[in-house]
PDB file of C-alpha atoms in Angstrom:
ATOM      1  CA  UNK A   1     -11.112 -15.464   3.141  1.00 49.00           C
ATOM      2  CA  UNK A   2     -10.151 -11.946   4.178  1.00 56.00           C
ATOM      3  CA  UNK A   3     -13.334 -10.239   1.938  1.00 54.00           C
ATOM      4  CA  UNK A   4     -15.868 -12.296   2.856  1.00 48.00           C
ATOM      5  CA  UNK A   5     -15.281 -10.834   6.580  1.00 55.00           C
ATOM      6  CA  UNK A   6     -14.709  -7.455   5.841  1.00 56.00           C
ATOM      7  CA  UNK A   7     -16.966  -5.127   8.074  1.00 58.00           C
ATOM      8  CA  UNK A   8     -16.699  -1.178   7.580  1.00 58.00           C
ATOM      9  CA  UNK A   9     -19.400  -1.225  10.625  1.00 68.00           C
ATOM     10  CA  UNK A  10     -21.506   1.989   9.621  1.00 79.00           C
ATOM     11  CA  UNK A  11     -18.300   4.276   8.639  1.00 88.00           C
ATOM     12  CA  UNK A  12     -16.944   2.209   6.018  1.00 91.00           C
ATOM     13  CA  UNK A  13     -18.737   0.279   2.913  1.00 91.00           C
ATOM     14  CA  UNK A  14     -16.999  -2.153   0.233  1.00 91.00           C
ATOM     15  CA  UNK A  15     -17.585  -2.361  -3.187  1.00 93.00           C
ATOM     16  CA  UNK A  16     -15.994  -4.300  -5.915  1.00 93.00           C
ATOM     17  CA  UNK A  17     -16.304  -2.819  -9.562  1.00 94.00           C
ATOM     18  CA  UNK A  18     -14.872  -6.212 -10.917  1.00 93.00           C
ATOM     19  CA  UNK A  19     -17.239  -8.893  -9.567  1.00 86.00           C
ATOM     20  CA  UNK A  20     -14.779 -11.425 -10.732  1.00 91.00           C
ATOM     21  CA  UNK A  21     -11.766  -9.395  -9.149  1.00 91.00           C
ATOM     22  CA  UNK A  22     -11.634 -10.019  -5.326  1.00 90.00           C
ATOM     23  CA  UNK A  23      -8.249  -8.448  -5.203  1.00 93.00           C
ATOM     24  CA  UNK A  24      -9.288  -5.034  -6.290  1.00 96.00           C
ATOM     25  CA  UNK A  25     -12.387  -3.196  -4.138  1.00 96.00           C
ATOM     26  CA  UNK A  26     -13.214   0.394  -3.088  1.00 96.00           C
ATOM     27  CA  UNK A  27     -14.046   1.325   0.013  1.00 96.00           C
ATOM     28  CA  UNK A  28     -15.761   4.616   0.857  1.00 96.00           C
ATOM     29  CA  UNK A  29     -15.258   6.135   4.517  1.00 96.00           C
ATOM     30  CA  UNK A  30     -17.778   8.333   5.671  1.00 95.00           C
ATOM     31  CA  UNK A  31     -17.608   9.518   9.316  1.00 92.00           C
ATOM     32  CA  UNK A  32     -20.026  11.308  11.404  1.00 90.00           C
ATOM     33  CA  UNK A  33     -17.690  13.471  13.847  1.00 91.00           C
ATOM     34  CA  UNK A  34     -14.854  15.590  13.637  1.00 94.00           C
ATOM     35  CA  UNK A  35     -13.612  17.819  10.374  1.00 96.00           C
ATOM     36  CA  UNK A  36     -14.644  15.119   7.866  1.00 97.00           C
ATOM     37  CA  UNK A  37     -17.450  14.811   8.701  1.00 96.00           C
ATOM     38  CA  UNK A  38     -20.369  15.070   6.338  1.00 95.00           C
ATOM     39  CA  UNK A  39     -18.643  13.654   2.980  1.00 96.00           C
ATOM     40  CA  UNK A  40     -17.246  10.438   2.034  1.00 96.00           C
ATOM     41  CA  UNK A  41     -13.971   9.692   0.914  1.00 98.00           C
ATOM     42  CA  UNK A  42     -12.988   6.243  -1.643  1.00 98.00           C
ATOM     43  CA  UNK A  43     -10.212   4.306  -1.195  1.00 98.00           C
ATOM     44  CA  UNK A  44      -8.927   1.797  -3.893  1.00 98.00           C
ATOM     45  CA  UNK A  45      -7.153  -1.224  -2.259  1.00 97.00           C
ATOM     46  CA  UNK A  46      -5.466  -3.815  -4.189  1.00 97.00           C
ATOM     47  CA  UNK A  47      -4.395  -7.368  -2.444  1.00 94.00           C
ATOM     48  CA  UNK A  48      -1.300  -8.532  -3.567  1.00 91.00           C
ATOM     49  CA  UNK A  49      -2.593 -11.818  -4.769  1.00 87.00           C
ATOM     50  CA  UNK A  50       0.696 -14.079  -4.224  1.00 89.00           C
ATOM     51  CA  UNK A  51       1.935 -12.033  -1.549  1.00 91.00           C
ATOM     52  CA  UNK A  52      -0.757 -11.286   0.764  1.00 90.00           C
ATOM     53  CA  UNK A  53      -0.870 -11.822   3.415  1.00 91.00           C
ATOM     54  CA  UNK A  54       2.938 -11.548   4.165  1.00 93.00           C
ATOM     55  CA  UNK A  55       2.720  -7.892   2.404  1.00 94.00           C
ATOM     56  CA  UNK A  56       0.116  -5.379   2.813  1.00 95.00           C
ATOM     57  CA  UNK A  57      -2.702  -4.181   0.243  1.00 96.00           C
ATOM     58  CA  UNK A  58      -1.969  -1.084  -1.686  1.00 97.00           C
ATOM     59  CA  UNK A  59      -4.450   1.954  -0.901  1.00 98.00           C
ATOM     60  CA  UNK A  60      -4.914   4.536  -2.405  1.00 98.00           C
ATOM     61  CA  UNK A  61      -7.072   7.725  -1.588  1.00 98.00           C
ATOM     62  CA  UNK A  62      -9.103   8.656  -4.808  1.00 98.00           C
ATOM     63  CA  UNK A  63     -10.537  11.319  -2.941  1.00 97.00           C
ATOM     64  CA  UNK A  64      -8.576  14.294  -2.924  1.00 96.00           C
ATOM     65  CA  UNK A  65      -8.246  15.528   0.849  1.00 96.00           C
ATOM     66  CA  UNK A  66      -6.685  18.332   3.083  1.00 95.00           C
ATOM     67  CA  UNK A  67      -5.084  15.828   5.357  1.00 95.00           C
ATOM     68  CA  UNK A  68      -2.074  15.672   7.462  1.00 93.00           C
ATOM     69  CA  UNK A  69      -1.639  11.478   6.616  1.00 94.00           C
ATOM     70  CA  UNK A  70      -2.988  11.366   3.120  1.00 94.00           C
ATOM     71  CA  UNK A  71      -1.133  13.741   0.109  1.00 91.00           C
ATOM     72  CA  UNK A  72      -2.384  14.731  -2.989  1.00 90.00           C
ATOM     73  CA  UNK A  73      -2.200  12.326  -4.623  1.00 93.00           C
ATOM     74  CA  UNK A  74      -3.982   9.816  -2.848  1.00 95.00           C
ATOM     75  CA  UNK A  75      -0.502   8.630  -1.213  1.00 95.00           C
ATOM     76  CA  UNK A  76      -1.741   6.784   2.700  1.00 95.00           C
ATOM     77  CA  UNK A  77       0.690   7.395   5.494  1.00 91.00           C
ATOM     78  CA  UNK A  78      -0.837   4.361   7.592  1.00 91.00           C
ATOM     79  CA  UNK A  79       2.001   2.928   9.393  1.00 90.00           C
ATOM     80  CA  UNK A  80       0.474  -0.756   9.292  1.00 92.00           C
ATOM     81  CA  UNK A  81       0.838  -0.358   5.475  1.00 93.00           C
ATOM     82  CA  UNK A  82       4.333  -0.080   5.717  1.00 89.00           C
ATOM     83  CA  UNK A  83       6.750  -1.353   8.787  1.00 89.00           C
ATOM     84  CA  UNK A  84       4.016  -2.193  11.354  1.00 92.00           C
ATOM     85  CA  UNK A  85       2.182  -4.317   8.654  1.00 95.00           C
ATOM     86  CA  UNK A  86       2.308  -8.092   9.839  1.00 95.00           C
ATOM     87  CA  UNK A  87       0.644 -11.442   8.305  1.00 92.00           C
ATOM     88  CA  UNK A  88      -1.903 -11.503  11.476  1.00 93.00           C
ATOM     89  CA  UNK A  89      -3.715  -8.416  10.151  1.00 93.00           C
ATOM     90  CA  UNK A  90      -6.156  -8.740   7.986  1.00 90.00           C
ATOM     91  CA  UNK A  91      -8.313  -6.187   5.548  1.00 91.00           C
ATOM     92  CA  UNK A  92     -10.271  -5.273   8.455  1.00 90.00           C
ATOM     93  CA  UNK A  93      -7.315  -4.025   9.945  1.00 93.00           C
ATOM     94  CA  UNK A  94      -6.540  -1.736   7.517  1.00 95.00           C
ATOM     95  CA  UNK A  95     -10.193  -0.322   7.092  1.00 94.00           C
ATOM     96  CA  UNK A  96     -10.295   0.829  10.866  1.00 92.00           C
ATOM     97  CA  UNK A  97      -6.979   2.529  10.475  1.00 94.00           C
ATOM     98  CA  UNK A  98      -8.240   4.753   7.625  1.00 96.00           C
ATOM     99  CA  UNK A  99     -11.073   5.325   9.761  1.00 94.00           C
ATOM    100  CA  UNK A 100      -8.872   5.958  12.736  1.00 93.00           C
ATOM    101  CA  UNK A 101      -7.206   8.941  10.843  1.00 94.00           C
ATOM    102  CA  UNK A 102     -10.425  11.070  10.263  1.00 96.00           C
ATOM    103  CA  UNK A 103     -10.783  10.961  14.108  1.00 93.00           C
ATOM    104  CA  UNK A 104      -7.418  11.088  15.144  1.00 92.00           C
ATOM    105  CA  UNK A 105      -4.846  12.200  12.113  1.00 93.00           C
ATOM    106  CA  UNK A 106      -1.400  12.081  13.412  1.00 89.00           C
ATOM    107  CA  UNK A 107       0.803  14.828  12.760  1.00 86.00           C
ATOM    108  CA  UNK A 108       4.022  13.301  13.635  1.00 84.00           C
ATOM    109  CA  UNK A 109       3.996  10.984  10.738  1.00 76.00           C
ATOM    110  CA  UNK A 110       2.669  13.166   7.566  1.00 74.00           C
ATOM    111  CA  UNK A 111       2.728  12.440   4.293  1.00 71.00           C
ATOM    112  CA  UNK A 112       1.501  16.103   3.377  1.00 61.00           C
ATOM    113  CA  UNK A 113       4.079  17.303   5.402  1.00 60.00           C
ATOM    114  CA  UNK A 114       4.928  20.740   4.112  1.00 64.00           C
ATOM    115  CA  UNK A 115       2.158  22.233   5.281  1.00 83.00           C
ATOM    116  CA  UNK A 116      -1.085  20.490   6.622  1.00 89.00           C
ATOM    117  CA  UNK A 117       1.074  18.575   9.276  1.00 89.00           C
ATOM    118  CA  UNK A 118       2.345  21.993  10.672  1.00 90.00           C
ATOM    119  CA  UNK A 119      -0.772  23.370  10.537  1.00 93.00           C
ATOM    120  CA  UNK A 120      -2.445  20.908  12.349  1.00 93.00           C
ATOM    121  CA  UNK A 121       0.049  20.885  15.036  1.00 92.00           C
ATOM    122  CA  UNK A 122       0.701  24.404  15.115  1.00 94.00           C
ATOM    123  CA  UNK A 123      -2.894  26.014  14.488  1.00 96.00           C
ATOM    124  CA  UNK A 124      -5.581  23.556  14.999  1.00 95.00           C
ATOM    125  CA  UNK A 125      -8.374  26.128  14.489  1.00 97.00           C
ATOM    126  CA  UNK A 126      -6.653  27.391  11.218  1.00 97.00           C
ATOM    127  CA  UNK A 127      -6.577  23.610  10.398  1.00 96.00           C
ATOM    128  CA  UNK A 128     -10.174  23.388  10.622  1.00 97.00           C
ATOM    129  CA  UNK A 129     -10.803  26.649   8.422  1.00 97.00           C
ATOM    130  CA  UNK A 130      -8.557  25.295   6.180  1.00 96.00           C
ATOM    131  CA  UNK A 131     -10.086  21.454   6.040  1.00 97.00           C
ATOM    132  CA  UNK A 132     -13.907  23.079   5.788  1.00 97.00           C
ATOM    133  CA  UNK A 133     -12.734  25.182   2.923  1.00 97.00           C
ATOM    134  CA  UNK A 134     -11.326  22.152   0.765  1.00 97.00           C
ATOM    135  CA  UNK A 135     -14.431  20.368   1.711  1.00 98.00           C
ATOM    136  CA  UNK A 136     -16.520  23.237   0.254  1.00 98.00           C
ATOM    137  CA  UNK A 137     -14.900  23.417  -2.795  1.00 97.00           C
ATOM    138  CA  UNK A 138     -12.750  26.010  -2.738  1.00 96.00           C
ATOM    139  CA  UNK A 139      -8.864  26.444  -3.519  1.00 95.00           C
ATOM    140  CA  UNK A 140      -6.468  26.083  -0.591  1.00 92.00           C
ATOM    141  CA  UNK A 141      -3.155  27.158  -1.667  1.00 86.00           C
ATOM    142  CA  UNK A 142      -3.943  26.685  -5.401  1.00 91.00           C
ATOM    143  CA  UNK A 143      -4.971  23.698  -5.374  1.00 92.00           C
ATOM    144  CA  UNK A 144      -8.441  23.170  -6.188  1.00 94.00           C
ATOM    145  CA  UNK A 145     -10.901  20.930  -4.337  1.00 96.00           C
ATOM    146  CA  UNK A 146     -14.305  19.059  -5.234  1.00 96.00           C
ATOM    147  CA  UNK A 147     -17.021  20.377  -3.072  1.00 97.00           C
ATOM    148  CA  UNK A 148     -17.860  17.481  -0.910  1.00 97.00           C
ATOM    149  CA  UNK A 149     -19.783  19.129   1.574  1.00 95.00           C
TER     150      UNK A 149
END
């Protein structure tokens, strides 16, 4: 019921790579302000088939992203996929959350925490450098980025 409502509006768009596998989809967030701007980033979600909607979907970022809420490994620190998840919220929900942390990524619950989390809250222009850089293509740190940008 959930997928046939799901609405990115013009940020977010859905595809499923298994047409005969509603429980698995990508979504691809692309926003238009701020320091993502200008690339997309996928998502893999996965619904839970007997246990949605009483627990959340899995995501996943396949992307790999400089980001204060999202690690290297594609780990999402949205807090309505974990304790503030409840069976009222629906895919939807979850979509505009992702979206939410391009515009607004809150540092006071990272999952890259060593670093881009203090960075953001102690140097936001350094942040920026930094996030421009990985979207460019270049190492930050030693870690290598695609160039999305």
């Amino acid at each position: 019921e959930d997928i046939v409502e799901l609405d990115g509006g013009k940020a977010a768009t859905i595809s499923f790579p298994e047409e005969n596998d509603m429980t698995k989809f990508i979504v691809k967030v692309a926003v238009d302000t701020g320091l993502w701007k200008g690339a997309s980033y996928d998502f893999s979600f996965k619904i839970p088939p007997q246990m949605y909607p009483h627990d959340p979907p899995k995501v996943q970022c396949l992307t790999k992203i400089y980001h204060p809420n999202i690690d290297l490994d594609g780990n999402v620190c949205l807090n309505i996929l974990r304790e503030d998840w409840k069976p009222v919220l629906d895919i939807n929900s979850v979509i505009y959350g992702l979206i939410y942390l391009f515009y607004e990524p809150n540092p006071d619950d990272p999952l890259n925490k060593a670093e881009a989390a203090e960075l953001f809250r102690n140097d936001p222009k350094q942040f920026s450098a930094v996030v421009h850089r990985s979207l460019r293509g270049y190492s930050v740190q030693g870690i290598e980025f695609e160039q999305l940008i």
